[in-house]
Amino acid sequence: MRSLDALIIGAGFAGLYAIHLLRDRQGLDVVALEAASGVGGTWYWNRYPGARCDSESWSYCFQFDDDLVRAWQWSERYPRQPEILRYLNHVADRFDLRRSIRLDTRVTAARFDEAASRWLVTTEAGERYAARFLITAVGCLSAANIPDIPGLEHFGGTWVHTGNWPEAGVDFTGKRVGLIGTGSTGIQAAPVIAAEAAHLTVFQRTPNYSVPAQNHPLDETFRNRIKEAWPSLKARMRSNTNGHPYVPADRGTFEVSDEQRRAIYEQAWNAGGLSFRASFRDMMVDRAANDEASAFIREKIRGIVKDPATAAALTAFDHPFATKRPPIDTEYFETFNRDNVRLVDIRATPITRIVAEGVETRAGVVPLDIIVFATGFDAMTGPLLRIDIAGRGGTRLKDAWAEGPRTHLGLGVPGFPNLFTITGPGSPSVLTNMPVAIEQHVDWIAGCIAWLRAEGLARIEATPDAADTWGAHVAEVANATLYPTAASSWYLGANVPGKPRVFMPYLGGLGRYRAVCDTVAAEGYRGFTVAP
């Protein structure tokens, strides 16, 4: 058994930065265990056709080193998966992180040894580690959710999930393809698959709003302008609501005329990207304001999709705009104008089972050679609960969270000493530009560990009262918005049968959250108990 100061689970954005801070800045003995055969986390596995980031490339990066920012040249506004993976490999090499990473090593269990104040960690291969601190950098969207559709084992073709794509890729040439799911990944994948396949059938349960990405190459003039403005841009991303380089407009939807409102929507649509949500300050808190934006997007979609019945199915929304993860797309709706693409509304004609020939709905069998599940993830809690984690008294995390996740700040869990959850439930995480949120969490964790060592303390643990108070605050903030009204949202865990319905991310804003975390640390880690 190898003994460590800290063990990190995962080698994506969070794991790489945690190695750098704890090993290189504090001199700790650190190892990161990674299930994949390479670094990159989510961006190692998400190789599906059309996979892109939905944050601006030059903002979707590490910010802790200005030289790194200046050295890397992004090619597009929204980079494809291979470019992001190259970037993360570049970071691993630039900071010599690989020597502290064990690839092809899946963690299966972790148990807290109370007598020794150590986490005992076991891998799938039977390797064992003991570590004073256990840091989970498993990501929020890394546990693929494969729906339990009867008969999948009898399918005569090939099936794949977008979140666990084969490294060799999938050849769709001349194939009849079924795409199940129209969330962000399905919206990205559909146009690319349709261009290659003989025929594509998109199975839609919940229609999704989407705004065009308006992706384009970045030129040298733009890159230089960003580098010159970098100090102010970085400060903005670290202090604003969502970690993105834009600031929501300080105007109400109904404070302008109908003509002005329409012009603002048009400008945001043509600019593309997630900033459409920032057109008006009340879009996510006032239903009437959201209805205006929703009606505009619905009109745009109907203007793109030529077949009225298909357009009607694509716009039969059951939730306000952006209360589910708001995708951005490249010619998604245009895809349904192709002769080789068909939309199946599975609310009207549900899937009954999968048979050898394809997917059977109440209307009959859709013959298929390949099924692509774009059904998302067991988000936020799934990656943690798929590891058998046991804290004080042998209490398992899956039991502690049986009624929903319970954390203090999304960083610590009552009953689980010296366990830190990077971008855990109860933190802004998936509602932000993720690298910015990740850096804030890892900075806080590293600071906490440095403080414990300086004070000669062995343990730190979130208190139940602090977790309950924080959980109530997370719910209160969410309920002041429209977000919880989207009954089918994975923010609520609604995409996984049997999962508790709890709004998991913190909606108070990254800047506000950062201030809370800083205050907790400044006050001697209020809400946590410590022990020598």
Short mmCIF file of C-alpha atoms in Angstrom, two decimals, residues 142-349:
data_model
loop_
_atom_site.label_atom_id
_atom_site.label_comp_id
_atom_site.label_asym_id
_atom_site.label_seq_id
_atom_site.Cartn_x
_atom_site.Cartn_y
_atom_site.Cartn_z
CA SER A 142 -18.86 11.92 -16.56
CA ALA A 143 -21.24 9.10 -15.58
CA ALA A 144 -23.03 8.13 -18.79
CA ASN A 145 -26.77 7.60 -18.46
CA ILE A 146 -27.91 4.69 -20.63
CA PRO A 147 -31.70 4.39 -20.54
CA ASP A 148 -33.19 1.08 -19.50
CA ILE A 149 -35.01 0.22 -22.72
CA PRO A 150 -36.10 -3.42 -22.93
CA GLY A 151 -34.38 -5.51 -25.58
CA LEU A 152 -31.16 -3.57 -26.04
CA GLU A 153 -29.18 -6.77 -25.65
CA HIS A 154 -31.01 -8.21 -28.67
CA PHE A 155 -30.14 -5.37 -31.05
CA GLY A 156 -28.42 -6.77 -34.11
CA GLY A 157 -26.43 -3.65 -34.93
CA THR A 158 -24.02 -1.42 -33.02
CA TRP A 159 -24.93 0.92 -30.18
CA VAL A 160 -22.82 3.67 -28.59
CA HIS A 161 -23.21 6.47 -26.02
CA THR A 162 -21.97 9.97 -26.75
CA GLY A 163 -20.32 10.17 -23.32
CA ASN A 164 -18.21 7.06 -23.86
CA TRP A 165 -17.38 7.23 -27.55
CA PRO A 166 -15.06 4.60 -29.10
CA GLU A 167 -11.55 5.93 -29.63
CA ALA A 168 -11.54 4.48 -33.15
CA GLY A 169 -14.73 6.38 -33.96
CA VAL A 170 -17.89 5.13 -35.65
CA ASP A 171 -18.34 4.92 -39.43
CA PHE A 172 -21.86 6.00 -40.36
CA THR A 173 -21.34 5.75 -44.12
CA GLY A 174 -24.34 4.09 -45.74
CA LYS A 175 -25.89 3.26 -42.36
CA ARG A 176 -29.35 3.75 -40.94
CA VAL A 177 -28.77 5.57 -37.67
CA GLY A 178 -31.06 6.22 -34.74
CA LEU A 179 -30.17 9.10 -32.41
CA ILE A 180 -31.96 8.92 -29.07
CA GLY A 181 -31.84 12.20 -27.16
CA THR A 182 -31.96 15.88 -28.10
CA GLY A 183 -30.01 17.55 -25.34
CA SER A 184 -26.76 19.39 -25.94
CA THR A 185 -24.87 16.35 -27.25
CA GLY A 186 -27.67 15.21 -29.53
CA ILE A 187 -28.02 18.71 -30.94
CA GLN A 188 -24.29 18.81 -31.68
CA ALA A 189 -24.12 15.30 -33.11
CA ALA A 190 -27.20 15.24 -35.36
CA PRO A 191 -25.93 17.51 -38.18
CA VAL A 192 -22.61 15.69 -38.42
CA ILE A 193 -24.16 12.22 -38.41
CA ALA A 194 -26.81 13.25 -40.96
CA ALA A 195 -24.14 14.41 -43.39
CA GLU A 196 -22.51 10.96 -43.36
CA ALA A 197 -25.31 8.45 -42.77
CA ALA A 198 -27.68 7.02 -45.36
CA HIS A 199 -30.54 7.94 -43.04
CA LEU A 200 -30.87 9.47 -39.58
CA THR A 201 -33.89 9.09 -37.30
CA VAL A 202 -33.89 11.46 -34.34
CA PHE A 203 -35.96 10.21 -31.40
CA GLN A 204 -37.08 13.24 -29.40
CA ARG A 205 -38.70 13.08 -25.97
CA THR A 206 -38.29 16.69 -24.87
CA PRO A 207 -37.92 19.46 -27.47
CA ASN A 208 -35.04 21.76 -26.67
CA TYR A 209 -34.45 25.42 -27.30
CA SER A 210 -31.17 26.14 -29.03
CA VAL A 211 -29.44 29.31 -30.15
CA PRO A 212 -26.95 29.26 -33.05
CA ALA A 213 -23.30 29.17 -32.01
CA GLN A 214 -22.22 31.36 -34.93
CA ASN A 215 -18.86 29.62 -34.72
CA HIS A 216 -15.94 30.99 -36.76
CA PRO A 217 -12.13 30.88 -36.91
CA LEU A 218 -10.18 33.28 -34.70
CA ASP A 219 -7.72 35.57 -36.42
CA GLU A 220 -4.52 37.09 -35.08
CA THR A 221 -6.08 40.51 -34.62
CA PHE A 222 -8.76 39.08 -32.33
CA ARG A 223 -6.25 37.00 -30.36
CA ASN A 224 -4.05 40.03 -29.77
CA ARG A 225 -7.02 42.08 -28.63
CA ILE A 226 -7.95 39.39 -26.09
CA LYS A 227 -4.39 39.19 -24.77
CA GLU A 228 -4.21 42.95 -24.33
CA ALA A 229 -7.50 42.97 -22.44
CA TRP A 230 -6.78 39.76 -20.51
CA PRO A 231 -6.33 41.26 -17.00
CA SER A 232 -9.73 42.95 -17.10
CA LEU A 233 -11.40 39.95 -18.78
CA LYS A 234 -10.01 37.58 -16.16
CA ALA A 235 -11.24 39.83 -13.35
CA ARG A 236 -14.69 39.95 -14.96
CA MET A 237 -14.94 36.16 -15.31
CA ARG A 238 -13.90 35.60 -11.71
CA SER A 239 -16.35 38.10 -10.27
CA ASN A 240 -19.49 37.86 -12.37
CA THR A 241 -22.45 35.50 -12.14
CA ASN A 242 -21.48 32.76 -14.56
CA GLY A 243 -17.72 32.90 -15.10
CA HIS A 244 -18.15 33.92 -18.73
CA PRO A 245 -16.58 37.05 -20.22
CA TYR A 246 -19.89 38.82 -20.69
CA VAL A 247 -22.07 40.66 -18.19
CA PRO A 248 -25.89 40.35 -18.20
CA ALA A 249 -27.59 43.50 -19.43
CA ASP A 250 -29.03 45.74 -16.72
CA ARG A 251 -32.43 46.19 -18.34
CA GLY A 252 -35.81 44.58 -17.92
CA THR A 253 -37.66 42.91 -20.76
CA PHE A 254 -40.60 45.27 -20.56
CA GLU A 255 -38.55 48.42 -19.98
CA VAL A 256 -38.06 48.71 -23.74
CA SER A 257 -40.51 48.90 -26.63
CA ASP A 258 -41.60 45.86 -28.62
CA GLU A 259 -39.44 47.04 -31.51
CA GLN A 260 -36.39 47.56 -29.31
CA ARG A 261 -36.88 44.17 -27.65
CA ARG A 262 -37.08 42.47 -31.03
CA ALA A 263 -33.90 44.22 -32.18
CA ILE A 264 -32.06 43.12 -29.02
CA TYR A 265 -33.10 39.49 -29.55
CA GLU A 266 -32.07 39.66 -33.20
CA GLN A 267 -28.68 41.07 -32.30
CA ALA A 268 -28.15 38.35 -29.68
CA TRP A 269 -29.28 35.62 -32.11
CA ASN A 270 -26.89 36.85 -34.79
CA ALA A 271 -24.04 37.15 -32.29
CA GLY A 272 -24.74 33.58 -31.19
CA GLY A 273 -23.77 31.67 -28.09
CA LEU A 274 -24.84 31.51 -24.48
CA SER A 275 -24.89 35.27 -24.07
CA PHE A 276 -28.43 35.28 -25.52
CA ARG A 277 -29.53 34.63 -21.93
CA ALA A 278 -27.90 37.89 -20.87
CA SER A 279 -30.08 40.05 -23.14
CA PHE A 280 -32.31 41.04 -20.22
CA ARG A 281 -31.75 40.78 -16.48
CA ASP A 282 -35.19 39.29 -15.74
CA MET A 283 -35.20 36.48 -18.31
CA MET A 284 -34.64 33.71 -15.75
CA VAL A 285 -36.76 35.07 -12.91
CA ASP A 286 -39.92 36.39 -14.57
CA ARG A 287 -42.13 34.02 -16.56
CA ALA A 288 -43.63 36.75 -18.72
CA ALA A 289 -40.12 37.96 -19.61
CA ASN A 290 -39.01 34.44 -20.41
CA ASP A 291 -42.10 33.89 -22.53
CA GLU A 292 -41.00 36.77 -24.76
CA ALA A 293 -37.60 35.18 -25.38
CA SER A 294 -39.16 31.75 -25.83
CA ALA A 295 -41.61 33.04 -28.42
CA PHE A 296 -38.77 34.65 -30.37
CA ILE A 297 -36.78 31.40 -30.45
CA ARG A 298 -39.86 29.40 -31.39
CA GLU A 299 -40.49 31.78 -34.28
CA LYS A 300 -36.88 31.43 -35.45
CA ILE A 301 -37.08 27.64 -35.44
CA ARG A 302 -40.33 27.65 -37.39
CA GLY A 303 -38.70 29.93 -39.93
CA ILE A 304 -35.85 27.44 -40.41
CA VAL A 305 -37.68 24.09 -40.48
CA LYS A 306 -39.65 23.71 -43.69
CA ASP A 307 -42.09 20.97 -42.68
CA PRO A 308 -44.78 22.49 -40.41
CA ALA A 309 -45.43 19.24 -38.52
CA THR A 310 -41.74 18.76 -37.79
CA ALA A 311 -41.40 22.40 -36.75
CA ALA A 312 -44.38 22.03 -34.43
CA ALA A 313 -42.82 18.97 -32.76
CA LEU A 314 -39.47 20.72 -32.38
CA THR A 315 -41.09 23.71 -30.67
CA ALA A 316 -43.56 21.95 -28.37
CA PHE A 317 -41.51 23.05 -25.35
CA ASP A 318 -42.55 21.97 -21.87
CA HIS A 319 -40.26 24.36 -19.99
CA PRO A 320 -39.17 28.00 -20.07
CA PHE A 321 -36.10 28.89 -22.12
CA ALA A 322 -32.73 28.03 -20.49
CA THR A 323 -34.25 26.37 -17.41
CA LYS A 324 -32.67 23.22 -18.80
CA ARG A 325 -29.10 23.37 -20.06
CA PRO A 326 -29.37 25.75 -23.03
CA PRO A 327 -27.57 24.25 -26.04
CA ILE A 328 -25.97 26.21 -28.82
CA ASP A 329 -25.85 24.63 -32.24
CA THR A 330 -24.46 24.62 -35.75
CA GLU A 331 -27.33 24.03 -38.18
CA TYR A 332 -29.24 21.65 -35.94
CA PHE A 333 -32.68 22.76 -37.03
CA GLU A 334 -31.54 22.97 -40.66
CA THR A 335 -30.74 19.25 -40.41
CA PHE A 336 -34.45 18.43 -40.41
CA ASN A 337 -34.76 19.89 -43.92
CA ARG A 338 -32.58 17.08 -45.28
CA ASP A 339 -34.30 14.28 -47.20
CA ASN A 340 -32.43 11.65 -45.16
CA VAL A 341 -33.52 12.90 -41.72
CA ARG A 342 -36.73 12.12 -39.85
CA LEU A 343 -37.94 13.23 -36.43
CA VAL A 344 -39.87 10.81 -34.21
CA ASP A 345 -41.73 12.39 -31.31
CA ILE A 346 -41.58 9.67 -28.66
CA ARG A 347 -44.06 11.51 -26.45
CA ALA A 348 -46.64 10.91 -29.18
CA THR A 349 -45.29 7.48 -30.23
#
